[in-house]
PDB file of C-alpha atoms in Angstrom:
ATOM      1  CA  MET A 371     -62.767  11.374  69.967  1.00 60.00           C
ATOM      2  CA  GLU A 372     -62.885   9.352  66.764  1.00 70.00           C
ATOM      3  CA  LYS A 373     -59.116   8.762  66.654  1.00 79.00           C
ATOM      4  CA  SER A 374     -58.333   8.098  70.304  1.00 79.00           C
ATOM      5  CA  TYR A 375     -60.121   7.442  73.559  1.00 78.00           C
ATOM      6  CA  ALA A 376     -59.457   9.134  76.867  1.00 77.00           C
ATOM      7  CA  PRO A 377     -61.831   8.342  79.764  1.00 74.00           C
ATOM      8  CA  ILE A 378     -61.887  11.813  81.297  1.00 77.00           C
ATOM      9  CA  GLY A 379     -62.046  13.494  77.903  1.00 83.00           C
ATOM     10  CA  SER A 380     -64.980  11.296  76.949  1.00 86.00           C
ATOM     11  CA  TYR A 381     -66.782  12.107  80.186  1.00 86.00           C
ATOM     12  CA  VAL A 382     -66.241  15.847  79.713  1.00 89.00           C
ATOM     13  CA  GLN A 383     -67.355  15.619  76.084  1.00 93.00           C
ATOM     14  CA  SER A 384     -70.543  13.799  77.100  1.00 93.00           C
ATOM     15  CA  LYS A 385     -71.375  16.561  79.610  1.00 95.00           C
ATOM     16  CA  LEU A 386     -70.749  19.195  76.934  1.00 96.00           C
ATOM     17  CA  ALA A 387     -73.048  17.273  74.574  1.00 96.00           C
ATOM     18  CA  ASN A 388     -75.800  17.266  77.227  1.00 96.00           C
ATOM     19  CA  ILE A 389     -75.608  21.051  77.544  1.00 97.00           C
ATOM     20  CA  LEU A 390     -75.404  21.669  73.783  1.00 97.00           C
ATOM     21  CA  PHE A 391     -78.323  19.344  73.064  1.00 96.00           C
ATOM     22  CA  THR A 392     -80.393  21.028  75.774  1.00 96.00           C
ATOM     23  CA  LYS A 393     -79.746  24.472  74.332  1.00 96.00           C
ATOM     24  CA  GLU A 394     -80.484  23.367  70.767  1.00 96.00           C
ATOM     25  CA  LEU A 395     -83.722  21.612  71.703  1.00 95.00           C
ATOM     26  CA  ALA A 396     -84.865  24.668  73.678  1.00 96.00           C
ATOM     27  CA  ARG A 397     -84.015  26.934  70.725  1.00 95.00           C
ATOM     28  CA  ARG A 398     -85.906  24.755  68.266  1.00 93.00           C
ATOM     29  CA  LEU A 399     -88.977  24.563  70.508  1.00 94.00           C
ATOM     30  CA  LYS A 400     -88.969  28.346  70.901  1.00 93.00           C
ATOM     31  CA  GLU A 401     -88.564  28.979  67.158  1.00 91.00           C
ATOM     32  CA  ALA A 402     -91.420  26.543  66.451  1.00 91.00           C
ATOM     33  CA  ASN A 403     -93.548  28.500  68.946  1.00 92.00           C
ATOM     34  CA  ILE A 404     -94.077  25.371  71.069  1.00 91.00           C
ATOM     35  CA  HIS A 405     -94.762  26.301  74.684  1.00 89.00           C
ATOM     36  CA  GLY A 406     -95.152  24.350  77.904  1.00 89.00           C
ATOM     37  CA  ILE A 407     -91.998  22.248  77.494  1.00 91.00           C
ATOM     38  CA  ASN A 408     -88.992  23.386  79.480  1.00 93.00           C
ATOM     39  CA  ILE A 409     -85.561  21.925  78.886  1.00 94.00           C
ATOM     40  CA  TYR A 410     -82.756  22.030  81.465  1.00 95.00           C
ATOM     41  CA  SER A 411     -79.280  20.638  81.895  1.00 96.00           C
ATOM     42  CA  LEU A 412     -77.707  20.527  85.312  1.00 95.00           C
ATOM     43  CA  HIS A 413     -74.792  19.578  87.482  1.00 94.00           C
ATOM     44  CA  PRO A 414     -75.971  17.618  90.525  1.00 92.00           C
ATOM     45  CA  GLY A 415     -72.602  17.885  92.279  1.00 88.00           C
ATOM     46  CA  LEU A 416     -70.215  15.138  93.268  1.00 84.00           C
ATOM     47  CA  ILE A 417     -72.239  12.135  94.330  1.00 82.00           C
ATOM     48  CA  PRO A 418     -70.665   8.858  95.458  1.00 74.00           C
ATOM     49  CA  THR A 419     -71.441   6.490  92.605  1.00 75.00           C
ATOM     50  CA  GLU A 420     -69.580   3.753  90.808  1.00 73.00           C
ATOM     51  CA  ILE A 421     -68.536   6.064  87.960  1.00 74.00           C
ATOM     52  CA  THR A 422     -64.879   5.888  89.004  1.00 71.00           C
ATOM     53  CA  ARG A 423     -64.784   2.112  89.527  1.00 70.00           C
ATOM     54  CA  HIS A 424     -62.473   1.536  86.536  1.00 70.00           C
ATOM     55  CA  THR A 425     -60.225   4.591  86.816  1.00 71.00           C
ATOM     56  CA  SER A 426     -57.421   2.594  88.438  1.00 70.00           C
ATOM     57  CA  ASN A 427     -57.349   0.489  85.257  1.00 74.00           C
ATOM     58  CA  THR A 428     -57.699   3.351  82.769  1.00 71.00           C
ATOM     59  CA  LEU A 429     -55.859   6.279  84.379  1.00 74.00           C
ATOM     60  CA  PHE A 430     -53.313   4.980  86.846  1.00 77.00           C
ATOM     61  CA  ARG A 431     -53.086   2.434  89.624  1.00 82.00           C
ATOM     62  CA  GLY A 432     -54.795   3.816  92.727  1.00 80.00           C
ATOM     63  CA  ALA A 433     -56.767   6.516  90.864  1.00 78.00           C
ATOM     64  CA  SER A 434     -60.087   5.320  92.305  1.00 76.00           C
ATOM     65  CA  PHE A 435     -58.693   5.448  95.826  1.00 77.00           C
ATOM     66  CA  CYS A 436     -57.264   8.953  95.298  1.00 76.00           C
ATOM     67  CA  TYR A 437     -60.506  10.217  93.789  1.00 75.00           C
ATOM     68  CA  ASN A 438     -62.685   8.795  96.541  1.00 74.00           C
ATOM     69  CA  THR A 439     -60.334   9.975  99.295  1.00 76.00           C
ATOM     70  CA  CYS A 440     -59.786  13.496  97.970  1.00 71.00           C
ATOM     71  CA  THR A 441     -63.334  14.254  96.911  1.00 70.00           C
ATOM     72  CA  GLY A 442     -65.064  12.409  99.750  1.00 71.00           C
ATOM     73  CA  LEU A 443     -65.095  15.688 101.659  1.00 76.00           C
ATOM     74  CA  PHE A 444     -67.110  17.332  98.903  1.00 77.00           C
ATOM     75  CA  PHE A 445     -69.572  14.571  98.026  1.00 84.00           C
ATOM     76  CA  LYS A 446     -73.292  15.096  98.312  1.00 88.00           C
ATOM     77  CA  ASN A 447     -75.561  12.230  99.227  1.00 84.00           C
ATOM     78  CA  ALA A 448     -78.186  11.099  96.702  1.00 85.00           C
ATOM     79  CA  GLU A 449     -80.904  13.296  98.241  1.00 91.00           C
ATOM     80  CA  GLN A 450     -78.682  16.375  98.125  1.00 92.00           C
ATOM     81  CA  GLY A 451     -77.628  15.560  94.573  1.00 91.00           C
ATOM     82  CA  ALA A 452     -81.261  15.379  93.468  1.00 94.00           C
ATOM     83  CA  GLN A 453     -82.132  18.849  94.786  1.00 96.00           C
ATOM     84  CA  THR A 454     -81.309  20.741  91.587  1.00 96.00           C
ATOM     85  CA  THR A 455     -83.402  18.295  89.551  1.00 95.00           C
ATOM     86  CA  VAL A 456     -86.299  18.727  91.980  1.00 96.00           C
ATOM     87  CA  TYR A 457     -85.833  22.498  91.905  1.00 96.00           C
ATOM     88  CA  CYS A 458     -86.024  22.628  88.106  1.00 95.00           C
ATOM     89  CA  SER A 459     -89.116  20.404  88.185  1.00 93.00           C
ATOM     90  CA  VAL A 460     -91.219  22.236  90.753  1.00 94.00           C
ATOM     91  CA  ASP A 461     -89.987  25.757  91.478  1.00 93.00           C
ATOM     92  CA  GLU A 462     -92.248  28.396  89.923  1.00 91.00           C
ATOM     93  CA  LYS A 463     -89.225  30.566  89.031  1.00 90.00           C
ATOM     94  CA  THR A 464     -88.165  28.000  86.432  1.00 91.00           C
ATOM     95  CA  ALA A 465     -91.598  27.841  84.775  1.00 88.00           C
ATOM     96  CA  ASN A 466     -90.647  30.461  82.187  1.00 86.00           C
ATOM     97  CA  GLU A 467     -87.004  29.439  81.799  1.00 91.00           C
ATOM     98  CA  THR A 468     -85.729  26.914  79.331  1.00 93.00           C
ATOM     99  CA  GLY A 469     -82.409  25.873  77.834  1.00 95.00           C
ATOM    100  CA  LEU A 470     -80.438  26.965  80.887  1.00 95.00           C
ATOM    101  CA  TYR A 471     -77.755  25.181  82.874  1.00 96.00           C
ATOM    102  CA  TYR A 472     -78.279  24.774  86.629  1.00 97.00           C
ATOM    103  CA  SER A 473     -76.051  23.961  89.566  1.00 96.00           C
ATOM    104  CA  ASN A 474     -76.915  24.128  93.279  1.00 95.00           C
ATOM    105  CA  CYS A 475     -80.532  25.101  92.545  1.00 95.00           C
ATOM    106  CA  GLY A 476     -79.649  28.123  90.458  1.00 95.00           C
ATOM    107  CA  VAL A 477     -78.714  29.149  86.947  1.00 95.00           C
ATOM    108  CA  SER A 478     -75.011  28.663  86.399  1.00 96.00           C
ATOM    109  CA  THR A 479     -72.606  29.716  83.684  1.00 93.00           C
ATOM    110  CA  THR A 480     -71.052  27.256  81.283  1.00 92.00           C
ATOM    111  CA  TYR A 481     -67.743  27.236  79.481  1.00 88.00           C
ATOM    112  CA  GLY A 482     -67.406  28.882  76.075  1.00 90.00           C
ATOM    113  CA  LYS A 483     -67.872  25.774  73.936  1.00 94.00           C
ATOM    114  CA  ALA A 484     -71.223  25.126  75.606  1.00 95.00           C
ATOM    115  CA  ASN A 485     -72.463  28.467  74.268  1.00 94.00           C
ATOM    116  CA  ASN A 486     -71.469  27.845  70.658  1.00 96.00           C
ATOM    117  CA  ARG A 487     -74.627  27.615  68.561  1.00 95.00           C
ATOM    118  CA  GLN A 488     -72.750  26.025  65.645  1.00 96.00           C
ATOM    119  CA  TYR A 489     -71.572  23.187  67.897  1.00 96.00           C
ATOM    120  CA  ALA A 490     -75.131  22.707  69.172  1.00 96.00           C
ATOM    121  CA  GLU A 491     -76.558  22.577  65.655  1.00 95.00           C
ATOM    122  CA  LYS A 492     -73.828  20.198  64.478  1.00 95.00           C
ATOM    123  CA  LEU A 493     -74.521  17.885  67.435  1.00 96.00           C
ATOM    124  CA  TRP A 494     -78.239  17.979  66.615  1.00 94.00           C
ATOM    125  CA  ASN A 495     -77.600  17.053  62.988  1.00 93.00           C
ATOM    126  CA  VAL A 496     -75.160  14.269  63.849  1.00 94.00           C
ATOM    127  CA  SER A 497     -77.646  12.887  66.407  1.00 93.00           C
ATOM    128  CA  CYS A 498     -80.378  12.890  63.759  1.00 91.00           C
ATOM    129  CA  ARG A 499     -78.160  11.069  61.263  1.00 90.00           C
ATOM    130  CA  LEU A 500     -77.215   8.435  63.867  1.00 91.00           C
ATOM    131  CA  LEU A 501     -80.933   7.892  64.490  1.00 87.00           C
ATOM    132  CA  HIS A 502     -81.665   7.778  60.734  1.00 85.00           C
ATOM    133  CA  LEU A 503     -83.735  10.974  60.957  1.00 85.00           C
ATOM    134  CA  GLU A 504     -83.675  13.935  58.634  1.00 82.00           C
ATOM    135  CA  PRO A 505     -82.986  17.151  60.560  1.00 79.00           C
ATOM    136  CA  GLU A 506     -85.864  19.142  59.059  1.00 74.00           C
ATOM    137  CA  LYS A 507     -85.688  22.916  58.949  1.00 75.00           C
ATOM    138  CA  ASN A 508     -89.280  22.979  60.166  1.00 81.00           C
ATOM    139  CA  PHE A 509     -89.171  21.604  63.709  1.00 85.00           C
ATOM    140  CA  THR A 510     -92.921  20.906  63.843  1.00 85.00           C
ATOM    141  CA  THR A 511     -92.589  18.715  60.736  1.00 84.00           C
ATOM    142  CA  PHE A 512     -89.614  17.005  62.346  1.00 85.00           C
ATOM    143  CA  LEU A 513     -91.643  16.243  65.500  1.00 85.00           C
ATOM    144  CA  GLU A 514     -94.538  14.891  63.438  1.00 85.00           C
ATOM    145  CA  THR A 515     -92.140  12.609  61.526  1.00 82.00           C
ATOM    146  CA  VAL A 516     -90.545  11.349  64.738  1.00 84.00           C
ATOM    147  CA  SER A 517     -93.985  10.766  66.299  1.00 84.00           C
ATOM    148  CA  ARG A 518     -95.106   8.681  63.319  1.00 84.00           C
ATOM    149  CA  GLN A 519     -91.907   6.618  63.426  1.00 80.00           C
ATOM    150  CA  MET A 520     -92.344   5.908  67.131  1.00 78.00           C
ATOM    151  CA  VAL A 521     -95.794   4.348  66.670  1.00 73.00           C
TER     152      VAL A 521
END
């Protein structure tokens, strides 16, 4: 979205980036033979938050009202929305799973772009450059470098 900005497109792109980054981090941990760290991305469901507070200004007049009215039937409360996060954190079935996408306390499928390893690697490299890090081929070396820089 370097040339133009669209609120919904940006939101969707940020969710895609979360999934891609999760998959790439899980892949790199596995290839480096690092165990005991599980990585998940998830969809908590529609939760009434202030995320749509500016949609009437950016999409069309009344968009916030339409969104809240139409989706109000499908909203989860905060406790319900947290269930998939809690599930991934404590359920023994997830102990040996990593890099997966969850929705409603179960593994869910993602769209095609979210399964593209080249996109995931490109996102990783761009993220490293933005953080002034060198995306090392050896992930253990990369982690050691990052650890030293954090101290």
